[in-house]
Amino acid sequence: MSRIETLDARTVELLARFRTGAVPALARAISVVEGQRPGFQALLHEVMASGPQARRIGFTGPPGAGKSSLVAAAATTYRVRDEHVGVVAVDPTSPYSGGALLGDRIRMNDVATDPGIFIRSMATRGSLGGLATTTKEVVDLMDGFGFARILIETVGVGQTELEITAAADTVVVVLVPESGDAIQAMKAGLMEIADVFVVNKADRPGSARLVKELRQALHLRAGSALKDIPAHHGVDLGRALKRERTTDSAAQEVEDWPVPVLTTNALTNEGVDDLVDAVERHRSWLVESGQLEERRRDRAEGRVRDVVNRELQRITWSSDEVRRLLGEGVLGIAGGEETPYSVARRITDALLR
Amino acid sequence: MSEERKIRILVAKPGLDGHDRGAKVIASAFRDAGLEVIYTGLHQTPEMIVSAAVQEDVDVVAMSVLSGAHMTLFPRVKKLLDEAGADHVLLTGGGIIPEDDVAALEAQGVGRLFGPGTPTSAAIEYVKEWFSAQNTA
Ligand SMILES: Nc1nc2c(ncn2[C@@H]2O[C@H](COP(=O)(O)OP(=O)(O)OP(=O)(O)O)[C@@H](O)[C@H]2O)c(=O)[nH]1
Ligand SMILES: [Mg+2]
């Protein structure tokens, strides 16, 4: 594969150590990518040349639901099966100070010194999607380093942080009885992103009720509510919906994935084996249905868009001419001779010239 | 193109003593000063501390040692950091540490150590100054 830019000496050295499997080199490569330091794109280009290999599993859900505890429990299970596990855990950056308190490792101490596990904490640094701006790239680095499994923990989500779908093959949504009823999960868009639902803290009252509600809500969503309604004006709603969700014609044969609702107790590991099995079954379904390829294509497209957007931003705001036009334009706006639109137009015209 | 480098710091609480109020106070203070703080909870062994420091690629490890075991813990963590190729990491911390011990530890390559009652701002200033000296050199 062609190079995208000549690698500087430092990147060459880092890459060489990375390829010998040196853990500090992976850790440093992550910092380079996370800080978007010089050479980070060339580094990613080299590391990603062999394509995605790892199985990427996302854990999302409200604050305190037990995401970190479950990640640790799942990691332990994968280690028993002798797989190497990478973990990326995201916590929020404080909008006030720009600092962050990254505390997900507290729940992962049991696996902290296992050389087959690598855990990295990331601060969101202003990104709003539930992941940090470069979390997906960090996962690529771990993949390139050779971890077979990569577990991604999002920040505790509220209602709009759904970027995990673009980072993971399988999304596990973790809820607890205290986090509210199934309606709240529906409002938050969690029905659409969950490949597996987990009701954690099954030792607490209310978990059976939540499981039942979630199953009902999923049943509604699967289109069963429309199945018995006869086609109207020549449109079969059930089929139209289904077509919308599967574009690959070869995939039409395969049934939709029945989203399981499981219960776990992350403190005693109860239900964790079932969770790991469900993730495995989802993986097989992804492969058989053609969805894995489709998701990877979507992911690749999204990544190209991200990189182009980032480059365009960088080029735009580092241009002296743009800065001059902006400075003058702002004065013009204040003087009533310009609007933000006329100034923006002048800037884009200048860039495209 | 790269934004200003964030300082990453591991706040570690080794040993068997049962509370971490002090460590949490210092962790929050560093966060409020704009640092990215990795906090790993109670009862950390030197091996756990160093493995976290390496994986997280931190600039600084700050240990809170109140158990009196500072003369074993600081040298042990320093040695493991060096062995792991992380000798560029600043090892600092606090606790009830007699002056002679402070001098002995500094001679072994440990950074400044803060006694009880030192305002957190002193530690923050120390870490920030150390960091900018590293990155302008
Ligand atoms: N009773 C009970 N407590 C649990 C269970 N799982 C986790 N906890 C506790 O719930 C609290 C939060 O767990 P975490 O794993 O940190 O939750 P999280 O979703 O990662 O939290 P954030 O990352 O802060 O959003 C901790 O005190 C855990 O010990 C469980 O199954 N049962
Ligand atoms: Mg967590």
mmCIF file of C-alpha atoms in Angstrom, chain A residues 48-340:
data_model
loop_
_atom_site.group_PDB
_atom_site.id
_atom_site.type_symbol
_atom_site.label_atom_id
_atom_site.label_comp_id
_atom_site.label_asym_id
_atom_site.label_seq_id
_atom_site.Cartn_x
_atom_site.Cartn_y
_atom_site.Cartn_z
ATOM 1 C CA MET A 48 -4.494 -0.066 9.408
ATOM 2 C CA ALA A 49 -2.987 -1.507 6.250
ATOM 3 C CA SER A 50 -3.947 -5.061 7.229
ATOM 4 C CA GLY A 51 -7.615 -4.146 7.700
ATOM 5 C CA PRO A 52 -9.877 -4.792 10.673
ATOM 6 C CA GLN A 53 -9.329 -8.143 12.397
ATOM 7 C CA ALA A 54 -10.548 -7.695 15.956
ATOM 8 C CA ARG A 55 -14.060 -8.189 17.218
ATOM 9 C CA ARG A 56 -15.228 -4.855 18.534
ATOM 10 C CA ILE A 57 -17.822 -4.826 21.261
ATOM 11 C CA GLY A 58 -19.362 -1.633 22.622
ATOM 12 C CA PHE A 59 -20.812 -1.209 26.111
ATOM 13 C CA THR A 60 -23.105 1.740 26.592
ATOM 14 C CA GLY A 61 -25.831 2.792 29.025
ATOM 15 C CA PRO A 62 -26.609 5.306 31.756
ATOM 16 C CA PRO A 63 -24.047 6.440 34.346
ATOM 17 C CA GLY A 64 -23.348 3.859 37.008
ATOM 18 C CA ALA A 65 -25.212 1.015 35.264
ATOM 19 C CA GLY A 66 -22.184 -1.232 35.650
ATOM 20 C CA LYS A 67 -20.521 -0.860 32.243
ATOM 21 C CA SER A 68 -16.966 -0.955 33.622
ATOM 22 C CA SER A 69 -17.770 -3.838 35.953
ATOM 23 C CA LEU A 70 -19.246 -5.816 33.050
ATOM 24 C CA VAL A 71 -16.313 -5.013 30.792
ATOM 25 C CA ALA A 72 -13.988 -6.384 33.467
ATOM 26 C CA ALA A 73 -16.127 -9.503 33.882
ATOM 27 C CA ALA A 74 -16.302 -10.094 30.120
ATOM 28 C CA ALA A 75 -12.560 -9.504 29.775
ATOM 29 C CA THR A 76 -11.935 -12.167 32.414
ATOM 30 C CA THR A 77 -14.083 -14.619 30.459
ATOM 31 C CA TYR A 78 -12.210 -13.896 27.233
ATOM 32 C CA ARG A 79 -8.904 -14.381 29.042
ATOM 33 C CA VAL A 80 -10.017 -17.810 30.209
ATOM 34 C CA ARG A 81 -10.496 -18.556 26.511
ATOM 35 C CA ASP A 82 -6.965 -17.292 25.974
ATOM 36 C CA GLU A 83 -7.891 -14.287 23.868
ATOM 37 C CA HIS A 84 -5.995 -11.031 24.177
ATOM 38 C CA VAL A 85 -8.255 -8.170 25.155
ATOM 39 C CA GLY A 86 -7.977 -4.433 24.581
ATOM 40 C CA VAL A 87 -10.234 -2.078 26.509
ATOM 41 C CA VAL A 88 -10.955 1.586 25.775
ATOM 42 C CA ALA A 89 -12.965 3.348 28.463
ATOM 43 C CA VAL A 90 -14.248 6.867 27.908
ATOM 44 C CA ASP A 91 -15.163 9.333 30.651
ATOM 45 C CA PRO A 92 -16.235 12.955 30.228
ATOM 46 C CA THR A 93 -13.951 15.982 30.097
ATOM 47 C CA SER A 94 -15.075 18.731 32.455
ATOM 48 C CA PRO A 95 -16.351 21.623 30.351
ATOM 49 C CA TYR A 96 -15.214 24.013 33.080
ATOM 50 C CA SER A 97 -11.569 23.087 33.473
ATOM 51 C CA GLY A 98 -10.813 20.951 30.449
ATOM 52 C CA GLY A 99 -9.571 18.330 32.895
ATOM 53 C CA ALA A 100 -11.054 14.897 33.461
ATOM 54 C CA LEU A 101 -11.312 12.314 36.193
ATOM 55 C CA LEU A 102 -10.957 8.952 34.494
ATOM 56 C CA GLY A 103 -12.221 6.346 36.939
ATOM 57 C CA ASP A 104 -13.270 3.324 34.903
ATOM 58 C CA ARG A 105 -10.121 1.388 35.850
ATOM 59 C CA ILE A 106 -11.301 1.287 39.469
ATOM 60 C CA ARG A 107 -13.680 -1.536 38.464
ATOM 61 C CA MET A 108 -11.034 -3.328 36.427
ATOM 62 C CA ASN A 109 -8.375 -3.877 39.073
ATOM 63 C CA ASP A 110 -8.788 -7.653 39.043
ATOM 64 C CA VAL A 111 -7.477 -7.799 35.489
ATOM 65 C CA ALA A 112 -5.109 -4.830 35.700
ATOM 66 C CA THR A 113 -1.807 -6.700 35.706
ATOM 67 C CA ASP A 114 -2.726 -9.480 33.285
ATOM 68 C CA PRO A 115 -0.270 -8.994 30.389
ATOM 69 C CA GLY A 116 -2.969 -10.237 27.999
ATOM 70 C CA ILE A 117 -5.127 -7.208 28.754
ATOM 71 C CA PHE A 118 -4.468 -3.602 27.820
ATOM 72 C CA ILE A 119 -6.704 -0.890 29.245
ATOM 73 C CA ARG A 120 -6.702 2.712 28.123
ATOM 74 C CA SER A 121 -8.804 5.534 29.571
ATOM 75 C CA MET A 122 -9.816 8.417 27.324
ATOM 76 C CA ALA A 123 -11.372 11.773 28.085
ATOM 77 C CA THR A 124 -14.032 13.023 25.668
ATOM 78 C CA ARG A 125 -12.146 16.315 25.108
ATOM 79 C CA GLY A 126 -15.265 18.109 23.978
ATOM 80 C CA SER A 127 -16.720 15.421 21.766
ATOM 81 C CA LEU A 128 -20.424 14.849 22.390
ATOM 82 C CA GLY A 129 -21.159 11.455 20.895
ATOM 83 C CA GLY A 130 -20.377 9.372 23.982
ATOM 84 C CA LEU A 131 -16.883 8.625 22.682
ATOM 85 C CA ALA A 132 -13.795 10.798 22.353
ATOM 86 C CA THR A 133 -13.022 12.263 18.912
ATOM 87 C CA THR A 134 -10.300 9.680 18.314
ATOM 88 C CA THR A 135 -11.691 6.623 20.127
ATOM 89 C CA LYS A 136 -12.330 4.791 16.863
ATOM 90 C CA GLU A 137 -8.760 5.403 15.770
ATOM 91 C CA VAL A 138 -7.451 4.196 19.116
ATOM 92 C CA VAL A 139 -9.455 1.001 18.609
ATOM 93 C CA ASP A 140 -7.789 0.634 15.199
ATOM 94 C CA LEU A 141 -4.393 0.880 16.863
ATOM 95 C CA MET A 142 -5.312 -1.856 19.332
ATOM 96 C CA ASP A 143 -6.601 -3.944 16.448
ATOM 97 C CA GLY A 144 -3.364 -3.434 14.537
ATOM 98 C CA PHE A 145 -1.403 -4.333 17.655
ATOM 99 C CA GLY A 146 -3.094 -7.728 17.655
ATOM 100 C CA PHE A 147 -5.864 -7.778 20.246
ATOM 101 C CA ALA A 148 -8.529 -10.259 19.187
ATOM 102 C CA ARG A 149 -11.222 -8.556 21.253
ATOM 103 C CA ILE A 150 -11.669 -4.904 21.847
ATOM 104 C CA LEU A 151 -14.180 -3.735 24.419
ATOM 105 C CA ILE A 152 -15.259 -0.107 24.190
ATOM 106 C CA GLU A 153 -16.985 1.594 27.112
ATOM 107 C CA THR A 154 -18.797 4.852 26.348
ATOM 108 C CA VAL A 155 -19.426 7.632 28.828
ATOM 109 C CA GLY A 156 -22.655 7.199 30.748
ATOM 110 C CA VAL A 157 -25.127 8.152 28.051
ATOM 111 C CA GLY A 158 -28.079 10.472 28.324
ATOM 112 C CA GLN A 159 -30.193 10.770 25.239
ATOM 113 C CA THR A 160 -28.151 11.533 22.180
ATOM 114 C CA GLU A 161 -24.742 9.956 22.538
ATOM 115 C CA LEU A 162 -25.007 7.133 20.076
ATOM 116 C CA GLU A 163 -21.693 7.185 18.287
ATOM 117 C CA ILE A 164 -20.830 3.737 19.590
ATOM 118 C CA THR A 165 -22.729 2.195 16.670
ATOM 119 C CA ALA A 166 -20.062 3.579 14.372
ATOM 120 C CA ALA A 167 -17.260 2.066 16.449
ATOM 121 C CA ALA A 168 -18.444 -1.421 17.379
ATOM 122 C CA ASP A 169 -19.605 -4.556 15.566
ATOM 123 C CA THR A 170 -21.860 -5.462 18.466
ATOM 124 C CA VAL A 171 -23.430 -2.929 20.820
ATOM 125 C CA VAL A 172 -24.371 -4.061 24.323
ATOM 126 C CA VAL A 173 -26.767 -1.677 26.053
ATOM 127 C CA VAL A 174 -26.523 -1.950 29.831
ATOM 128 C CA LEU A 175 -29.529 -0.863 31.877
ATOM 129 C CA VAL A 176 -30.412 -1.214 35.542
ATOM 130 C CA PRO A 177 -33.800 -1.235 37.265
ATOM 131 C CA GLU A 178 -33.006 2.233 38.655
ATOM 132 C CA SER A 179 -32.408 3.717 35.219
ATOM 133 C CA GLY A 180 -36.106 3.889 34.453
ATOM 134 C CA ASP A 181 -38.576 1.962 32.353
ATOM 135 C CA ALA A 182 -38.479 0.768 28.772
ATOM 136 C CA ILE A 183 -40.139 3.977 27.551
ATOM 137 C CA GLN A 184 -37.080 5.896 28.610
ATOM 138 C CA ALA A 185 -34.850 3.497 26.740
ATOM 139 C CA MET A 186 -37.051 4.012 23.671
ATOM 140 C CA LYS A 187 -36.892 7.787 23.955
ATOM 141 C CA ALA A 188 -33.135 7.678 24.269
ATOM 142 C CA GLY A 189 -32.876 5.782 20.983
ATOM 143 C CA LEU A 190 -31.388 2.753 22.726
ATOM 144 C CA MET A 191 -33.850 0.347 21.037
ATOM 145 C CA GLU A 192 -32.317 1.192 17.689
ATOM 146 C CA ILE A 193 -28.708 0.704 18.718
ATOM 147 C CA ALA A 194 -28.859 -2.356 20.974
ATOM 148 C CA ASP A 195 -27.709 -5.669 19.563
ATOM 149 C CA VAL A 196 -27.884 -7.130 23.047
ATOM 150 C CA PHE A 197 -29.726 -5.733 26.061
ATOM 151 C CA VAL A 198 -28.371 -6.413 29.512
ATOM 152 C CA VAL A 199 -30.288 -5.669 32.679
ATOM 153 C CA ASN A 200 -27.421 -5.507 35.161
ATOM 154 C CA LYS A 201 -27.665 -5.473 38.955
ATOM 155 C CA ALA A 202 -30.095 -8.346 38.663
ATOM 156 C CA ASP A 203 -29.730 -8.663 42.419
ATOM 157 C CA ARG A 204 -31.796 -5.481 42.769
ATOM 158 C CA PRO A 205 -35.601 -5.391 42.783
ATOM 159 C CA GLY A 206 -37.348 -4.423 39.555
ATOM 160 C CA SER A 207 -35.068 -6.206 37.098
ATOM 161 C CA ALA A 208 -37.675 -8.810 36.074
ATOM 162 C CA ARG A 209 -40.147 -6.022 35.311
ATOM 163 C CA LEU A 210 -37.617 -4.159 33.173
ATOM 164 C CA VAL A 211 -36.736 -7.331 31.249
ATOM 165 C CA LYS A 212 -40.406 -7.887 30.462
ATOM 166 C CA GLU A 213 -40.939 -4.303 29.325
ATOM 167 C CA LEU A 214 -37.880 -4.371 27.111
ATOM 168 C CA ARG A 215 -38.989 -7.610 25.463
ATOM 169 C CA GLN A 216 -42.392 -6.104 24.751
ATOM 170 C CA ALA A 217 -40.872 -2.950 23.323
ATOM 171 C CA LEU A 218 -38.535 -4.975 21.098
ATOM 172 C CA HIS A 219 -41.420 -7.111 19.931
ATOM 173 C CA LEU A 220 -43.285 -3.996 18.838
ATOM 174 C CA ARG A 221 -40.277 -2.662 17.060
ATOM 175 C CA ALA A 222 -39.560 -5.875 15.174
ATOM 176 C CA GLY A 223 -42.554 -5.003 13.027
ATOM 177 C CA SER A 224 -44.754 -7.727 14.479
ATOM 178 C CA ALA A 225 -47.303 -5.025 15.147
ATOM 179 C CA LEU A 226 -47.529 -4.377 11.407
ATOM 180 C CA LYS A 227 -47.285 -7.934 10.186
ATOM 181 C CA ASP A 228 -51.012 -8.582 10.374
ATOM 182 C CA ILE A 229 -52.082 -5.320 8.811
ATOM 183 C CA PRO A 230 -52.988 -5.966 5.171
ATOM 184 C CA ALA A 231 -51.089 -4.146 2.466
ATOM 185 C CA HIS A 232 -52.609 -0.759 1.872
ATOM 186 C CA HIS A 233 -52.497 1.181 -1.382
ATOM 187 C CA GLY A 234 -50.178 -1.462 -2.680
ATOM 188 C CA VAL A 235 -47.594 -0.876 0.019
ATOM 189 C CA ASP A 236 -46.789 -3.637 2.429
ATOM 190 C CA LEU A 237 -45.578 -1.708 5.442
ATOM 191 C CA GLY A 238 -43.900 -4.641 7.106
ATOM 192 C CA ARG A 239 -41.891 -5.412 3.997
ATOM 193 C CA ALA A 240 -41.119 -1.800 3.248
ATOM 194 C CA LEU A 241 -39.662 -1.415 6.715
ATOM 195 C CA LYS A 242 -37.633 -4.538 6.353
ATOM 196 C CA ARG A 243 -36.267 -3.475 2.997
ATOM 197 C CA GLU A 244 -35.187 -0.204 4.487
ATOM 198 C CA ARG A 245 -33.041 -2.027 6.999
ATOM 199 C CA THR A 246 -31.372 -4.579 4.767
ATOM 200 C CA THR A 247 -29.920 -3.353 1.515
ATOM 201 C CA ASP A 248 -27.831 -6.364 0.574
ATOM 202 C CA SER A 249 -29.930 -8.637 -1.599
ATOM 203 C CA ALA A 250 -28.036 -11.776 -0.543
ATOM 204 C CA ALA A 251 -28.953 -10.942 3.006
ATOM 205 C CA GLN A 252 -32.681 -11.099 2.405
ATOM 206 C CA GLU A 253 -32.661 -14.811 3.175
ATOM 207 C CA VAL A 254 -31.382 -14.383 6.722
ATOM 208 C CA GLU A 255 -33.823 -13.630 9.517
ATOM 209 C CA ASP A 256 -33.560 -10.387 11.419
ATOM 210 C CA TRP A 257 -31.413 -10.560 14.541
ATOM 211 C CA PRO A 258 -33.639 -11.219 17.551
ATOM 212 C CA VAL A 259 -32.212 -8.816 20.150
ATOM 213 C CA PRO A 260 -31.823 -10.796 23.374
ATOM 214 C CA VAL A 261 -32.567 -9.320 26.786
ATOM 215 C CA LEU A 262 -30.287 -10.836 29.431
ATOM 216 C CA THR A 263 -29.747 -10.304 33.117
ATOM 217 C CA THR A 264 -26.361 -10.069 34.837
ATOM 218 C CA ASN A 265 -24.806 -9.424 38.188
ATOM 219 C CA ALA A 266 -21.420 -7.998 37.352
ATOM 220 C CA LEU A 267 -20.199 -8.396 40.929
ATOM 221 C CA THR A 268 -20.758 -12.171 41.044
ATOM 222 C CA ASN A 269 -20.306 -12.818 37.292
ATOM 223 C CA GLU A 270 -23.798 -14.323 37.111
ATOM 224 C CA GLY A 271 -25.054 -14.179 33.534
ATOM 225 C CA VAL A 272 -21.726 -13.014 32.111
ATOM 226 C CA ASP A 273 -21.137 -16.278 30.241
ATOM 227 C CA ASP A 274 -24.570 -15.924 28.648
ATOM 228 C CA LEU A 275 -23.696 -12.375 27.655
ATOM 229 C CA VAL A 276 -20.461 -13.497 26.035
ATOM 230 C CA ASP A 277 -22.348 -16.269 24.210
ATOM 231 C CA ALA A 278 -24.958 -13.807 22.959
ATOM 232 C CA VAL A 279 -22.202 -11.566 21.613
ATOM 233 C CA GLU A 280 -20.761 -14.620 19.860
ATOM 234 C CA ARG A 281 -24.110 -15.511 18.304
ATOM 235 C CA HIS A 282 -24.532 -11.937 17.132
ATOM 236 C CA ARG A 283 -21.130 -12.184 15.526
ATOM 237 C CA SER A 284 -22.169 -15.262 13.563
ATOM 238 C CA TRP A 285 -25.355 -13.524 12.507
ATOM 239 C CA LEU A 286 -23.363 -10.494 11.358
ATOM 240 C CA VAL A 287 -21.221 -12.689 9.153
ATOM 241 C CA GLU A 288 -24.049 -14.800 7.734
ATOM 242 C CA SER A 289 -26.373 -11.889 7.045
ATOM 243 C CA GLY A 290 -23.747 -9.803 5.320
ATOM 244 C CA GLN A 291 -24.221 -7.149 7.977
ATOM 245 C CA LEU A 292 -20.615 -7.296 9.107
ATOM 246 C CA GLU A 293 -19.430 -6.291 5.681
ATOM 247 C CA GLU A 294 -22.095 -3.632 5.482
ATOM 248 C CA ARG A 295 -21.204 -2.210 8.879
ATOM 249 C CA ARG A 296 -17.543 -2.175 7.961
ATOM 250 C CA ARG A 297 -18.315 -0.383 4.721
ATOM 251 C CA ASP A 298 -20.397 2.192 6.581
ATOM 252 C CA ARG A 299 -17.597 2.564 9.078
ATOM 253 C CA ALA A 300 -15.013 3.088 6.361
ATOM 254 C CA GLU A 301 -17.208 5.677 4.679
ATOM 255 C CA GLY A 302 -17.764 7.484 7.953
ATOM 256 C CA ARG A 303 -14.060 7.476 8.657
ATOM 257 C CA VAL A 304 -13.190 8.987 5.290
ATOM 258 C CA ARG A 305 -15.773 11.701 5.872
ATOM 259 C CA ASP A 306 -14.380 12.382 9.351
ATOM 260 C CA VAL A 307 -10.823 12.649 8.116
ATOM 261 C CA VAL A 308 -11.800 14.923 5.227
ATOM 262 C CA ASN A 309 -13.862 17.149 7.522
ATOM 263 C CA ARG A 310 -11.021 17.361 9.998
ATOM 264 C CA GLU A 311 -8.523 18.219 7.264
ATOM 265 C CA LEU A 312 -10.806 20.836 5.753
ATOM 266 C CA GLN A 313 -11.246 22.461 9.144
ATOM 267 C CA ARG A 314 -7.543 22.436 9.754
ATOM 268 C CA ILE A 315 -6.749 23.858 6.327
ATOM 269 C CA THR A 316 -9.433 26.502 6.704
ATOM 270 C CA TRP A 317 -8.537 27.866 10.087
ATOM 271 C CA SER A 318 -4.794 27.669 9.666
ATOM 272 C CA SER A 319 -4.881 29.784 6.489
ATOM 273 C CA ASP A 320 -3.587 33.337 6.945
ATOM 274 C CA GLU A 321 -5.915 34.641 4.283
ATOM 275 C CA VAL A 322 -8.948 33.102 5.983
ATOM 276 C CA ARG A 323 -7.924 34.593 9.281
ATOM 277 C CA ARG A 324 -7.537 37.996 7.657
ATOM 278 C CA LEU A 325 -10.950 37.758 5.972
ATOM 279 C CA LEU A 326 -12.472 36.649 9.261
ATOM 280 C CA GLY A 327 -10.892 39.525 11.199
ATOM 281 C CA GLU A 328 -12.014 42.109 8.654
ATOM 282 C CA GLY A 329 -15.401 40.476 8.298
ATOM 283 C CA VAL A 330 -16.139 40.622 11.990
ATOM 284 C CA LEU A 331 -15.454 44.360 11.963
ATOM 285 C CA GLY A 332 -17.729 44.676 8.946
ATOM 286 C CA ILE A 333 -20.500 42.864 10.783
ATOM 287 C CA ALA A 334 -20.091 45.163 13.759
ATOM 288 C CA GLY A 335 -20.248 48.178 11.425
ATOM 289 C CA GLY A 336 -23.435 46.903 9.816
ATOM 290 C CA GLU A 337 -21.893 46.498 6.328
ATOM 291 C CA GLU A 338 -21.681 42.715 6.417
ATOM 292 C CA THR A 339 -23.556 39.719 7.783
ATOM 293 C CA PRO A 340 -22.026 36.404 8.932
#
